[in-house]
Coordinates of C-alpha atoms in Angstrom, one line a residue:
M1 CA 0.2 -0.1 -0.3
Q2 CA 2.2 3.1 -1.2
Q3 CA -0.6 5.0 -3.4
M4 CA -3.9 6.4 -1.3
S5 CA -6.5 8.6 -2.6
V6 CA -8.6 10.6 -0.9
V7 CA -11.9 11.6 -2.2
G8 CA -13.5 14.4 -0.7
A9 CA -11.4 17.9 0.4
G10 CA -13.4 18.9 3.4
T11 CA -12.1 18.9 6.7
M12 CA -11.8 15.0 7.2
G13 CA -10.6 14.6 3.6
R14 CA -7.9 17.1 4.4
G15 CA -7.2 15.6 7.4
I16 CA -6.4 12.1 6.1
A17 CA -4.6 13.5 3.5
Y18 CA -2.3 15.2 5.4
T19 CA -1.7 12.3 8.1
A20 CA -1.2 9.8 5.4
A21 CA 1.3 12.5 3.4
L22 CA 3.3 12.9 6.7
S23 CA 3.1 9.3 7.4
G24 CA 5.5 8.5 3.8
F25 CA 1.9 7.8 1.8
K26 CA 1.9 9.0 -1.9
V27 CA -1.8 11.3 -1.9
K28 CA -3.6 12.5 -4.3
L29 CA -6.4 14.3 -3.0
H30 CA -9.5 15.0 -4.8
D31 CA -12.5 17.0 -5.5
I32 CA -14.8 18.1 -7.7
D33 CA -14.6 21.6 -6.8
D34 CA -11.5 23.5 -7.6
S35 CA -12.2 26.2 -5.2
N36 CA -12.4 23.5 -2.2
L37 CA -9.4 22.0 -3.5
K38 CA -7.2 25.0 -3.1
Q39 CA -8.7 25.6 0.1
A40 CA -7.4 22.2 1.1
E41 CA -3.7 22.9 -0.4
A42 CA -3.5 26.0 1.5
S43 CA -5.0 24.6 5.0
I44 CA -2.8 21.4 4.5
E45 CA 0.6 23.7 3.7
E46 CA -0.2 26.1 6.9
L47 CA -0.9 23.2 9.1
L48 CA 2.4 21.6 8.1
Q49 CA 4.1 24.8 8.6
K50 CA 2.6 25.2 12.1
S51 CA 3.6 21.9 12.8
A52 CA 7.0 22.9 12.0
D53 CA 7.2 25.9 14.0
K54 CA 5.5 24.4 17.1
G55 CA 8.6 21.5 16.7
F56 CA 6.0 18.5 16.5
I57 CA 7.7 17.9 12.8
D58 CA 10.9 19.1 11.3
G59 CA 11.6 21.2 8.5
D60 CA 12.4 18.1 6.2
Q61 CA 9.1 16.6 7.0
A62 CA 7.2 18.9 6.4
E63 CA 8.6 19.6 3.0
A64 CA 8.5 15.8 2.5
A65 CA 4.8 15.8 3.0
K66 CA 4.3 18.4 0.5
Q67 CA 6.3 16.3 -2.5
Q68 CA 3.9 13.5 -1.4
L69 CA 0.6 15.1 -2.0
N70 CA -1.3 15.9 -5.3
Y71 CA -4.6 17.7 -5.7
E72 CA -6.7 16.6 -8.6
N73 CA -10.4 17.5 -9.8
D74 CA -10.9 14.5 -11.9
L75 CA -11.7 11.7 -10.2
Q76 CA -10.6 9.1 -12.7
E77 CA -7.3 10.4 -12.9
A78 CA -7.0 10.6 -9.0
V79 CA -7.7 7.1 -8.7
H80 CA -6.4 5.1 -11.5
D81 CA -3.5 4.0 -9.7
A82 CA -4.7 3.7 -6.0
D83 CA -3.7 0.8 -4.0
V84 CA -6.3 2.4 -1.5
V85 CA -9.2 5.0 -1.7
I86 CA -10.8 6.3 1.1
E87 CA -13.7 8.2 0.8
A88 CA -14.4 11.2 3.2
V89 CA -17.8 12.7 1.3
L90 CA -21.3 13.9 3.3
E91 CA -23.0 11.3 5.5
E92 CA -25.3 10.7 2.2
I93 CA -26.1 6.7 0.9
P94 CA -27.2 8.1 -2.2
L95 CA -23.8 10.2 -2.8
K96 CA -21.6 7.8 -1.2
V97 CA -23.1 4.6 -3.6
D98 CA -22.7 7.3 -6.8
I99 CA -19.1 7.5 -5.4
F100 CA -18.5 3.9 -5.1
R101 CA -19.9 2.6 -8.6
K102 CA -17.6 4.9 -10.2
L103 CA -14.7 3.8 -8.1
D104 CA -15.6 0.4 -8.6
E105 CA -15.2 0.9 -12.4
Y106 CA -12.1 3.4 -12.0
C107 CA -9.6 1.3 -9.8
P108 CA -7.9 -1.7 -10.1
N109 CA -8.7 -4.8 -9.2
H110 CA -6.6 -4.7 -6.3
T111 CA -7.5 -1.6 -4.6
V112 CA -9.5 -1.5 -1.4
L113 CA -12.4 0.8 -1.2
A114 CA -12.9 2.5 2.2
T115 CA -15.6 5.2 3.3
N116 CA -14.9 7.6 6.3
T117 CA -18.6 7.2 7.9
S118 CA -19.8 7.4 11.5
T119 CA -22.9 5.4 10.8
L120 CA -23.6 4.4 7.2
S121 CA -23.8 0.9 6.4
P122 CA -20.4 -0.9 4.4
T123 CA -22.4 -3.4 3.5
E124 CA -25.2 -1.1 1.7
I125 CA -21.9 0.9 0.1
G126 CA -20.3 -2.2 -1.0
A127 CA -23.4 -4.1 -2.2
S128 CA -23.4 -1.6 -5.0
T129 CA -20.0 -2.6 -6.6
N130 CA -18.4 -5.8 -7.9
R131 CA -16.0 -6.3 -5.4
P132 CA -17.9 -6.0 -1.7
E133 CA -15.1 -8.3 0.0
K134 CA -12.8 -5.4 -0.7
V135 CA -15.3 -2.1 0.9
I136 CA -14.8 -1.6 4.3
A137 CA -15.5 1.7 6.3
M138 CA -12.6 3.2 8.3
H139 CA -14.2 6.2 10.8
F140 CA -11.4 8.7 11.6
F141 CA -12.2 11.5 14.2
N142 CA -11.6 15.2 13.8
P143 CA -8.7 16.5 13.9
V144 CA -7.3 13.6 12.3
H145 CA -4.0 14.2 12.9
K146 CA -4.3 14.5 16.8
M147 CA -6.9 11.9 17.2
K148 CA -4.9 8.5 18.0
L149 CA -8.2 6.1 16.7
I150 CA -10.0 4.5 13.4
E151 CA -12.8 2.5 13.8
I152 CA -13.0 -0.5 11.1
I153 CA -16.2 -1.7 10.4
K154 CA -16.8 -4.7 8.4
G155 CA -19.4 -5.1 6.0
L156 CA -21.3 -8.5 5.5
D157 CA -18.8 -9.6 3.0
T158 CA -15.5 -7.3 3.5
S159 CA -12.8 -10.1 3.7
E160 CA -10.3 -10.8 6.6
E161 CA -7.5 -9.8 3.9
T162 CA -9.1 -6.2 3.6
V163 CA -9.7 -5.8 7.2
R164 CA -5.6 -6.8 8.0
I165 CA -4.8 -4.4 5.1
V166 CA -6.6 -1.3 6.9
Q167 CA -5.1 -2.0 10.2
D168 CA -1.8 -2.4 8.7
L169 CA -2.6 1.1 7.3
G170 CA -3.7 2.6 10.4
E171 CA -0.4 1.3 12.6
K172 CA 1.4 3.2 9.7
M173 CA -0.6 6.3 10.1
N174 CA 0.5 6.1 14.0
K175 CA -3.2 5.3 14.9
E176 CA -4.9 2.4 17.0
T177 CA -7.4 0.6 15.5
V178 CA -10.9 -1.3 17.0
E179 CA -12.7 -3.6 14.9
V180 CA -16.6 -3.8 15.1
N181 CA -19.3 -5.4 13.3
E182 CA -21.5 -3.4 11.4
F183 CA -24.2 -2.3 13.3
P184 CA -26.2 1.2 13.0
G185 CA -23.5 3.8 14.7
F186 CA -21.0 1.5 15.2
V187 CA -19.7 2.0 19.1
T188 CA -18.3 5.6 19.2
S189 CA -21.3 7.7 17.0
R190 CA -24.1 5.2 18.9
M191 CA -22.6 6.4 22.3
N192 CA -21.5 9.7 21.2
C193 CA -25.2 10.9 19.7
L194 CA -26.6 10.0 23.0
I195 CA -24.7 11.4 25.1
G196 CA -24.9 14.9 22.8
N197 CA -28.6 15.0 22.4
E198 CA -29.3 14.3 26.1
A199 CA -26.5 17.5 26.6
M200 CA -28.9 19.5 23.7
N201 CA -31.9 18.3 25.7
M202 CA -31.0 19.6 28.9
Y203 CA -29.9 22.8 27.5
M204 CA -33.1 23.4 26.3
E205 CA -35.0 22.8 29.2
G206 CA -32.7 24.8 31.0
V207 CA -30.9 22.5 33.3
A208 CA -27.6 24.2 32.8
S209 CA -25.9 26.8 30.7
A210 CA -24.0 25.8 27.6
E211 CA -21.0 26.4 29.2
D212 CA -21.4 24.3 32.4
I213 CA -23.1 21.6 31.0
D214 CA -19.6 20.8 28.7
K215 CA -17.3 21.7 32.2
A216 CA -19.2 19.3 34.1
L217 CA -18.5 16.4 31.5
K218 CA -14.7 17.5 31.0
L219 CA -14.2 17.9 34.8
G220 CA -16.1 15.4 36.5
L221 CA -16.1 12.6 33.7
N222 CA -13.0 13.6 32.6
H223 CA -14.1 13.9 28.8
P224 CA -11.4 15.8 26.4
M225 CA -14.0 18.0 25.2
G226 CA -17.6 19.0 26.0
P227 CA -20.7 17.3 24.1
L228 CA -22.1 20.8 22.6
E229 CA -18.4 22.1 21.6
L230 CA -18.0 18.7 20.2
A231 CA -21.5 19.0 18.2
D232 CA -20.4 22.3 17.0
L233 CA -16.8 21.3 16.0
V234 CA -18.5 18.1 13.9
G235 CA -21.1 20.1 12.4
L236 CA -24.6 20.6 13.5
D237 CA -25.7 19.7 10.3
S238 CA -23.8 16.3 10.1
R239 CA -25.0 15.6 13.7
L240 CA -28.6 15.9 12.5
R241 CA -27.8 13.5 10.0
N242 CA -26.6 11.3 12.1
M243 CA -29.4 11.3 14.6
N244 CA -32.3 10.7 11.9
Y245 CA -30.5 8.0 10.7
L246 CA -30.0 6.4 14.3
Y247 CA -33.7 7.5 14.9
E248 CA -34.8 5.5 11.9
T249 CA -32.9 2.4 12.7
L250 CA -32.5 2.4 16.3
G251 CA -35.6 4.1 17.5
E252 CA -37.0 6.6 19.8
K253 CA -33.7 7.0 22.0
Y254 CA -32.2 8.7 19.2
R255 CA -34.9 11.2 18.6
P256 CA -32.9 14.0 17.3
C257 CA -33.6 17.1 20.1
P258 CA -35.7 19.6 18.7
L259 CA -33.2 22.4 19.2
L260 CA -30.6 20.7 17.0
I261 CA -33.4 20.7 14.7
K262 CA -34.0 24.3 15.0
Y263 CA -30.8 25.3 14.7
V264 CA -30.2 23.8 11.7
K265 CA -33.2 25.3 9.8
A266 CA -31.5 28.5 11.1
G267 CA -28.4 27.9 9.7
K268 CA -26.3 27.9 13.0
L269 CA -24.3 24.9 12.3
G270 CA -21.7 25.4 14.7
W271 CA -17.9 26.3 13.9
K272 CA -18.1 26.6 10.1
S273 CA -20.6 28.6 10.1
G274 CA -19.4 30.7 12.8
E275 CA -22.4 30.3 15.4
G276 CA -24.1 27.3 17.2
F277 CA -24.2 26.1 20.7
Y278 CA -21.4 28.5 20.9
N279 CA -20.2 32.0 19.1
Y280 CA -17.4 31.6 17.1
R281 CA -17.2 34.9 15.5

């Protein structure tokens, strides 16, 4: 596994590409939007410079990582020689299925196809291809370069060889991995969505301020980040998509908090919009 392609140049795609390049992989980052690609390149180079300035990496490592990265708006060109493709687009099954059908057509037969998803089914995504045994979910966490975990989720037809390949891939990226059998929400999202949704309900009910709810979980339960802060970081629209999926598949306890729905309708999406449970402007 030498050549990696990452599909989607948003926050997660950029983070995966950055981490993979620093780990020695040749990386092609794809997005259909040229402006997204330019923003991704600027963001990655800025992060490399900051990491070098702070002493986390040296200048030679930063320069080597830059040389490992290519930015490509044509999907076929981005993946035609890939050993592994990691898709990191919106959490929408129709979109992911469409991309995986194209990946199946454009990629070499040996290519492993991974979806970076926090809730969706690798079995359903893999069924849209002629290589379901090579389709798997790799759930990275934000920010990718800091978070140590990758959740590896097997679909119904995912082979043990594919699991081994992505476990090795995670190790080369200096990550720990856990292996999960497919079930809606996997391990982390299923727990995290419950905690976050209850925090939103408590805030809506006036139990405590957003700051105090987050402070209580950070200091009382040793969470590194409060659940409302985390929801803002992830994006409230993304969190609502996850909650709706879990509500549809797992039932009433995952019904999205009405305040979350209201915030998304108002365009208050968290950090990326400048306002959510906190104001970032």
